[in-house]
mmCIF file of C-alpha atoms in Angstrom:
data_model
loop_
_atom_site.group_PDB
_atom_site.id
_atom_site.type_symbol
_atom_site.label_atom_id
_atom_site.label_comp_id
_atom_site.label_asym_id
_atom_site.label_seq_id
_atom_site.Cartn_x
_atom_site.Cartn_y
_atom_site.Cartn_z
ATOM 1 C CA MET A 1 -17.476 -24.624 57.530
ATOM 2 C CA ASP A 2 -19.047 -21.169 57.576
ATOM 3 C CA ALA A 3 -22.727 -21.491 56.645
ATOM 4 C CA ILE A 4 -22.426 -18.558 54.235
ATOM 5 C CA ALA A 5 -19.708 -20.391 52.321
ATOM 6 C CA ARG A 6 -21.503 -23.747 52.012
ATOM 7 C CA ALA A 7 -21.199 -24.290 48.270
ATOM 8 C CA ASP A 8 -22.350 -27.907 48.683
ATOM 9 C CA ASP A 9 -25.599 -26.995 50.459
ATOM 10 C CA ALA A 10 -27.833 -27.972 47.561
ATOM 11 C CA LEU A 11 -31.401 -29.193 47.744
ATOM 12 C CA GLU A 12 -31.572 -32.707 46.292
ATOM 13 C CA VAL A 13 -34.881 -34.163 45.091
ATOM 14 C CA TYR A 14 -35.165 -37.327 43.026
ATOM 15 C CA GLY A 15 -31.450 -37.156 42.260
ATOM 16 C CA ALA A 16 -31.535 -33.557 41.004
ATOM 17 C CA LYS A 17 -29.425 -30.987 42.862
ATOM 18 C CA LEU A 18 -30.846 -27.480 43.065
ATOM 19 C CA GLY A 19 -28.896 -24.454 44.184
ATOM 20 C CA SER A 20 -32.045 -22.454 44.975
ATOM 21 C CA ARG A 21 -34.492 -23.496 47.677
ATOM 22 C CA LEU A 22 -37.289 -21.364 46.235
ATOM 23 C CA LEU A 23 -39.803 -22.886 43.806
ATOM 24 C CA VAL A 24 -42.208 -20.497 42.089
ATOM 25 C CA GLY A 25 -45.468 -20.730 40.202
ATOM 26 C CA THR A 26 -46.227 -19.132 36.857
ATOM 27 C CA SER A 27 -49.877 -18.082 37.003
ATOM 28 C CA MET A 28 -51.694 -14.761 37.617
ATOM 29 C CA TYR A 29 -48.895 -12.429 36.499
ATOM 30 C CA GLU A 30 -49.941 -9.190 34.821
ATOM 31 C CA SER A 31 -47.882 -9.883 31.724
ATOM 32 C CA PRO A 32 -45.459 -12.442 30.293
ATOM 33 C CA ALA A 33 -42.630 -9.930 30.672
ATOM 34 C CA ILE A 34 -43.324 -9.457 34.388
ATOM 35 C CA LEU A 35 -43.506 -13.227 34.830
ATOM 36 C CA ALA A 36 -40.114 -13.707 33.182
ATOM 37 C CA ASP A 37 -38.484 -10.860 35.121
ATOM 38 C CA ALA A 38 -39.936 -12.054 38.434
ATOM 39 C CA VAL A 39 -38.786 -15.634 37.922
ATOM 40 C CA ARG A 40 -35.274 -14.430 37.125
ATOM 41 C CA ALA A 41 -35.263 -12.127 40.158
ATOM 42 C CA SER A 42 -36.325 -15.018 42.402
ATOM 43 C CA GLY A 43 -33.270 -17.076 41.491
ATOM 44 C CA ALA A 44 -35.546 -20.133 41.312
ATOM 45 C CA GLU A 45 -34.407 -23.139 39.314
ATOM 46 C CA VAL A 46 -37.830 -24.819 39.235
ATOM 47 C CA VAL A 47 -41.157 -23.384 38.080
ATOM 48 C CA THR A 48 -44.549 -25.019 38.402
ATOM 49 C CA VAL A 49 -46.821 -25.088 35.367
ATOM 50 C CA SER A 50 -50.451 -26.169 35.131
ATOM 51 C CA LEU A 51 -51.475 -28.315 32.196
ATOM 52 C CA ARG A 52 -54.461 -26.022 31.783
ATOM 53 C CA ARG A 53 -52.110 -23.302 30.531
ATOM 54 C CA GLU A 54 -51.147 -25.548 27.594
ATOM 55 C CA ALA A 55 -54.352 -25.975 25.593
ATOM 56 C CA GLY A 56 -54.872 -28.902 23.275
ATOM 57 C CA GLY A 57 -56.048 -28.655 19.697
ATOM 58 C CA ALA A 58 -55.023 -25.148 18.620
ATOM 59 C CA ARG A 59 -52.334 -25.155 21.351
ATOM 60 C CA ALA A 60 -53.433 -21.731 22.549
ATOM 61 C CA GLY A 61 -50.864 -22.014 25.320
ATOM 62 C CA GLY A 62 -47.966 -22.390 22.905
ATOM 63 C CA ALA A 63 -46.631 -18.873 23.458
ATOM 64 C CA PHE A 64 -46.704 -19.410 27.219
ATOM 65 C CA TRP A 65 -44.815 -22.691 26.876
ATOM 66 C CA ASP A 66 -42.231 -21.016 24.658
ATOM 67 C CA LEU A 67 -41.756 -18.394 27.374
ATOM 68 C CA ILE A 68 -41.229 -21.047 30.045
ATOM 69 C CA LYS A 69 -38.745 -22.943 27.904
ATOM 70 C CA GLY A 70 -36.903 -19.692 27.274
ATOM 71 C CA LEU A 71 -36.234 -19.315 30.985
ATOM 72 C CA GLY A 72 -34.092 -22.458 30.856
ATOM 73 C CA LEU A 73 -35.429 -23.826 34.143
ATOM 74 C CA ARG A 74 -36.665 -27.207 35.306
ATOM 75 C CA VAL A 75 -40.438 -27.539 34.970
ATOM 76 C CA LEU A 76 -42.647 -29.112 37.627
ATOM 77 C CA PRO A 77 -46.086 -29.691 36.047
ATOM 78 C CA ASN A 78 -49.012 -29.836 38.429
ATOM 79 C CA THR A 79 -52.480 -31.308 38.530
ATOM 80 C CA ALA A 80 -54.063 -28.136 39.892
ATOM 81 C CA GLY A 81 -57.832 -28.252 40.184
ATOM 82 C CA CYS A 82 -58.156 -32.034 39.971
ATOM 83 C CA LYS A 83 -60.725 -33.473 42.379
ATOM 84 C CA THR A 84 -60.611 -37.196 41.664
ATOM 85 C CA VAL A 85 -57.907 -39.818 41.408
ATOM 86 C CA LYS A 86 -58.786 -40.547 37.789
ATOM 87 C CA GLU A 87 -58.647 -36.875 36.811
ATOM 88 C CA ALA A 88 -55.308 -36.341 38.566
ATOM 89 C CA VAL A 89 -53.723 -39.449 37.044
ATOM 90 C CA THR A 90 -54.943 -38.587 33.546
ATOM 91 C CA THR A 91 -53.730 -35.004 33.877
ATOM 92 C CA ALA A 92 -50.326 -36.196 35.082
ATOM 93 C CA GLN A 93 -49.997 -38.549 32.135
ATOM 94 C CA MET A 94 -50.857 -35.757 29.700
ATOM 95 C CA ALA A 95 -48.391 -33.431 31.426
ATOM 96 C CA ARG A 96 -45.598 -35.968 31.069
ATOM 97 C CA GLU A 97 -46.177 -36.080 27.321
ATOM 98 C CA ILE A 98 -46.313 -32.305 26.928
ATOM 99 C CA PHE A 99 -43.539 -31.244 29.271
ATOM 100 C CA ASP A 100 -41.305 -34.307 28.816
ATOM 101 C CA THR A 101 -40.578 -34.859 32.507
ATOM 102 C CA PRO A 102 -41.396 -37.571 35.067
ATOM 103 C CA TRP A 103 -41.846 -34.881 37.723
ATOM 104 C CA ILE A 104 -45.407 -34.096 38.787
ATOM 105 C CA LYS A 105 -46.773 -31.924 41.559
ATOM 106 C CA LEU A 106 -49.772 -33.979 42.572
ATOM 107 C CA GLU A 107 -52.912 -32.208 43.752
ATOM 108 C CA VAL A 108 -56.188 -33.943 44.534
ATOM 109 C CA ILE A 109 -58.470 -31.291 45.994
ATOM 110 C CA GLY A 110 -61.126 -32.422 48.439
ATOM 111 C CA GLU A 111 -62.804 -29.235 49.652
ATOM 112 C CA ASP A 112 -63.644 -26.109 47.659
ATOM 113 C CA ASP A 113 -63.457 -23.366 50.288
ATOM 114 C CA THR A 114 -60.029 -24.232 51.684
ATOM 115 C CA LEU A 115 -58.700 -26.258 48.730
ATOM 116 C CA GLN A 116 -57.595 -28.810 51.297
ATOM 117 C CA PRO A 117 -56.137 -31.971 49.762
ATOM 118 C CA ASP A 118 -58.207 -35.143 49.660
ATOM 119 C CA VAL A 119 -55.503 -37.162 51.384
ATOM 120 C CA PHE A 120 -57.170 -40.518 50.673
ATOM 121 C CA GLY A 121 -57.311 -39.846 46.947
ATOM 122 C CA LEU A 122 -53.852 -38.317 47.106
ATOM 123 C CA VAL A 123 -52.254 -41.492 48.459
ATOM 124 C CA GLU A 124 -54.064 -43.639 45.900
ATOM 125 C CA ALA A 125 -53.042 -41.393 42.995
ATOM 126 C CA ALA A 126 -49.457 -41.177 44.277
ATOM 127 C CA ARG A 127 -49.190 -44.980 44.311
ATOM 128 C CA ILE A 128 -50.568 -45.286 40.775
ATOM 129 C CA LEU A 129 -48.260 -42.607 39.402
ATOM 130 C CA SER A 130 -45.171 -43.860 41.241
ATOM 131 C CA ASN A 131 -45.764 -47.343 39.827
ATOM 132 C CA ASP A 132 -46.021 -45.717 36.398
ATOM 133 C CA GLY A 133 -42.568 -44.151 36.695
ATOM 134 C CA PHE A 134 -43.540 -40.682 37.884
ATOM 135 C CA GLN A 135 -41.527 -38.793 40.483
ATOM 136 C CA VAL A 136 -44.313 -37.406 42.626
ATOM 137 C CA PHE A 137 -44.339 -34.165 44.645
ATOM 138 C CA PRO A 138 -47.573 -34.519 46.671
ATOM 139 C CA TYR A 139 -49.423 -31.435 47.926
ATOM 140 C CA THR A 140 -50.564 -32.644 51.326
ATOM 141 C CA THR A 141 -51.339 -31.645 54.889
ATOM 142 C CA GLU A 142 -48.962 -31.851 57.846
ATOM 143 C CA ASP A 143 -50.591 -35.109 59.039
ATOM 144 C CA LEU A 144 -47.934 -37.628 60.094
ATOM 145 C CA ILE A 145 -49.920 -40.722 59.130
ATOM 146 C CA VAL A 146 -50.675 -39.368 55.667
ATOM 147 C CA ALA A 147 -46.992 -38.540 55.265
ATOM 148 C CA GLU A 148 -46.017 -42.100 56.134
ATOM 149 C CA LYS A 149 -48.492 -43.493 53.611
ATOM 150 C CA LEU A 150 -47.287 -41.163 50.865
ATOM 151 C CA LEU A 151 -43.707 -42.272 51.416
ATOM 152 C CA GLY A 152 -44.897 -45.871 51.340
ATOM 153 C CA ALA A 153 -46.653 -45.137 48.043
ATOM 154 C CA GLY A 154 -43.337 -44.178 46.469
ATOM 155 C CA CYS A 155 -43.007 -40.443 47.099
ATOM 156 C CA GLU A 156 -39.522 -39.228 48.007
ATOM 157 C CA VAL A 157 -40.538 -35.656 48.869
ATOM 158 C CA LEU A 158 -43.501 -34.192 50.775
ATOM 159 C CA MET A 159 -45.152 -30.807 50.225
ATOM 160 C CA PRO A 160 -47.320 -29.907 53.236
ATOM 161 C CA TRP A 161 -49.394 -26.752 53.115
ATOM 162 C CA GLY A 162 -48.604 -23.800 55.317
ATOM 163 C CA ALA A 163 -52.135 -22.439 54.912
ATOM 164 C CA PRO A 164 -54.868 -22.639 52.263
ATOM 165 C CA ILE A 165 -53.732 -21.930 48.706
ATOM 166 C CA GLY A 166 -53.592 -18.227 47.940
ATOM 167 C CA SER A 167 -54.522 -17.164 51.485
ATOM 168 C CA GLY A 168 -51.180 -15.581 52.384
ATOM 169 C CA ARG A 169 -51.661 -16.578 56.021
ATOM 170 C CA GLY A 170 -48.217 -18.094 56.457
ATOM 171 C CA LEU A 171 -47.625 -21.119 58.676
ATOM 172 C CA ASN A 172 -50.949 -21.858 60.373
ATOM 173 C CA ASN A 173 -49.775 -24.921 62.304
ATOM 174 C CA VAL A 174 -46.164 -24.461 63.324
ATOM 175 C CA PHE A 175 -46.404 -27.314 65.840
ATOM 176 C CA GLY A 176 -47.604 -29.724 63.165
ATOM 177 C CA LEU A 177 -44.924 -28.627 60.704
ATOM 178 C CA LYS A 178 -42.211 -29.014 63.347
ATOM 179 C CA ALA A 179 -43.509 -32.485 64.214
ATOM 180 C CA LEU A 180 -43.425 -33.478 60.552
ATOM 181 C CA ARG A 181 -39.846 -32.260 60.250
ATOM 182 C CA ALA A 182 -38.820 -34.155 63.384
ATOM 183 C CA HIS A 183 -40.487 -37.408 62.295
ATOM 184 C CA PHE A 184 -38.989 -37.393 58.803
ATOM 185 C CA PRO A 185 -35.523 -35.849 59.179
ATOM 186 C CA ASP A 186 -34.160 -37.329 55.947
ATOM 187 C CA THR A 187 -37.107 -36.578 53.669
ATOM 188 C CA PRO A 188 -37.073 -33.375 51.601
ATOM 189 C CA LEU A 189 -39.939 -31.214 52.865
ATOM 190 C CA VAL A 190 -41.322 -28.254 50.933
ATOM 191 C CA VAL A 191 -43.899 -25.867 52.391
ATOM 192 C CA ASP A 192 -46.413 -25.429 49.584
ATOM 193 C CA ALA A 193 -49.334 -22.971 49.740
ATOM 194 C CA GLY A 194 -50.246 -20.151 52.085
ATOM 195 C CA ILE A 195 -46.951 -18.263 52.024
ATOM 196 C CA GLY A 196 -47.772 -14.554 51.846
ATOM 197 C CA ALA A 197 -44.630 -12.672 52.868
ATOM 198 C CA PRO A 198 -40.877 -13.223 52.803
ATOM 199 C CA SER A 199 -40.923 -13.580 56.588
ATOM 200 C CA HIS A 200 -43.161 -16.647 56.217
ATOM 201 C CA ALA A 201 -40.658 -18.238 53.855
ATOM 202 C CA ALA A 202 -37.762 -17.461 56.178
ATOM 203 C CA GLN A 203 -39.673 -19.016 59.083
ATOM 204 C CA ALA A 204 -40.229 -22.234 57.132
ATOM 205 C CA LEU A 205 -36.540 -22.551 56.341
ATOM 206 C CA GLU A 206 -35.601 -21.716 59.947
ATOM 207 C CA LEU A 207 -37.763 -24.668 61.046
ATOM 208 C CA GLY A 208 -35.571 -26.918 58.939
ATOM 209 C CA TYR A 209 -37.787 -27.164 55.883
ATOM 210 C CA ASP A 210 -35.831 -27.664 52.710
ATOM 211 C CA SER A 211 -37.737 -25.334 50.423
ATOM 212 C CA VAL A 212 -40.902 -23.317 49.851
ATOM 213 C CA LEU A 213 -43.149 -23.155 46.818
ATOM 214 C CA LEU A 214 -45.247 -20.066 46.221
ATOM 215 C CA ASN A 215 -47.039 -18.177 43.484
ATOM 216 C CA THR A 216 -49.675 -15.674 44.585
ATOM 217 C CA ALA A 217 -47.405 -13.793 46.999
ATOM 218 C CA ILE A 218 -45.169 -12.791 44.106
ATOM 219 C CA ALA A 219 -47.637 -12.584 41.228
ATOM 220 C CA LYS A 220 -50.106 -10.375 43.109
ATOM 221 C CA ALA A 221 -47.570 -8.098 44.801
ATOM 222 C CA GLY A 222 -47.533 -4.423 43.860
ATOM 223 C CA ASP A 223 -44.078 -4.982 42.399
ATOM 224 C CA ALA A 224 -43.768 -8.659 41.510
ATOM 225 C CA VAL A 225 -40.125 -8.430 40.492
ATOM 226 C CA ALA A 226 -39.042 -6.732 43.721
ATOM 227 C CA MET A 227 -41.083 -9.194 45.777
ATOM 228 C CA ALA A 228 -39.500 -12.127 43.973
ATOM 229 C CA HIS A 229 -36.057 -10.806 44.898
ATOM 230 C CA ALA A 230 -37.200 -10.326 48.503
ATOM 231 C CA PHE A 231 -38.251 -13.974 48.663
ATOM 232 C CA LYS A 232 -34.895 -15.012 47.238
ATOM 233 C CA LEU A 233 -33.150 -13.221 50.106
ATOM 234 C CA ALA A 234 -35.607 -14.511 52.719
ATOM 235 C CA VAL A 235 -35.142 -18.150 51.740
ATOM 236 C CA ARG A 236 -31.387 -17.748 51.826
ATOM 237 C CA ALA A 237 -31.525 -16.038 55.231
ATOM 238 C CA GLY A 238 -33.813 -18.708 56.669
ATOM 239 C CA ARG A 239 -31.583 -21.514 55.480
ATOM 240 C CA GLU A 240 -28.422 -19.910 56.824
ATOM 241 C CA ALA A 241 -30.141 -19.252 60.162
ATOM 242 C CA PHE A 242 -31.117 -22.939 60.388
ATOM 243 C CA LEU A 243 -27.580 -24.061 59.603
ATOM 244 C CA ALA A 244 -26.231 -21.656 62.230
ATOM 245 C CA THR A 245 -28.480 -23.295 64.901
ATOM 246 C CA PRO A 246 -30.766 -20.621 66.386
ATOM 247 C CA MET A 247 -30.869 -20.105 70.140
ATOM 248 C CA GLU A 248 -33.585 -21.899 72.083
ATOM 249 C CA PRO A 249 -36.415 -19.661 73.367
ATOM 250 C CA ARG A 250 -36.621 -19.036 77.139
ATOM 251 C CA ASP A 251 -39.459 -18.208 79.492
ATOM 252 C CA MET A 252 -37.349 -15.801 81.547
ATOM 253 C CA ALA A 253 -35.097 -12.911 80.633
ATOM 254 C CA ALA A 254 -31.362 -13.500 80.389
ATOM 255 C CA PRO A 255 -29.211 -10.344 80.542
ATOM 256 C CA SER A 256 -26.839 -9.905 77.628
ATOM 257 C CA THR A 257 -24.549 -7.867 79.894
ATOM 258 C CA PRO A 258 -23.336 -9.843 82.956
ATOM 259 C CA VAL A 259 -24.152 -8.435 86.386
ATOM 260 C CA PHE A 260 -20.815 -9.654 87.743
ATOM 261 C CA GLY A 261 -18.235 -6.916 87.801
ATOM 262 C CA ARG A 262 -20.758 -4.107 87.454
ATOM 263 C CA ALA A 263 -20.186 -1.042 89.647
ATOM 264 C CA PHE A 264 -22.796 -0.526 92.388
ATOM 265 C CA SER A 265 -23.490 2.666 94.257
#
């Protein structure tokens, strides 16, 4: 079947089928209106939301939550900023109550400058939450051993970073990401963090990754709505290129016009 016409090419995670392979965050936008317009322009069906945007007590985040609900999309709460297993687990449990979903994007941050995940705490928290009925989306590195342990802890999807959160550097370790894809061919893989341009997203999908999750690249663009649409097109192009099977790179030139039959003087 023509890749362009693949109506059944949906991303499936924890039994949910998603037509879009772009997941977007909801922080740092200049206004609620720009956030809403950008999310719609992205074509995303899942948005990530931090519990810290939904304040307790006076519920100062109520207007924000009403905006998110108005978009009619699936919500993926996250434990952004959590540095310990206890903090991440508690935040996840609170998020489940507020957002009424078993989905959780699990972050356990281990280093302040790079916001690199604490993979030891991450595996422990993933096991606790999985046993508690959560469907965990772990923000991790491209380490193969960590990936194996996360799957063993109950995760059914992995979210390796491309580069440090908010850096916009793209895919820092293409070799490692390709190795992860090759070792876990049947596991949904989402590049999370570091994506800065549509070309980075397209590259991730061309490598066979199932999706990308990004926030800063859209929210901090000069025109967030236009950038969101650009990412929508890039993800689609990358996926279709992967399905079409790109040519293998060569060390030597290969003429596109055959020498045989050419006139010689």
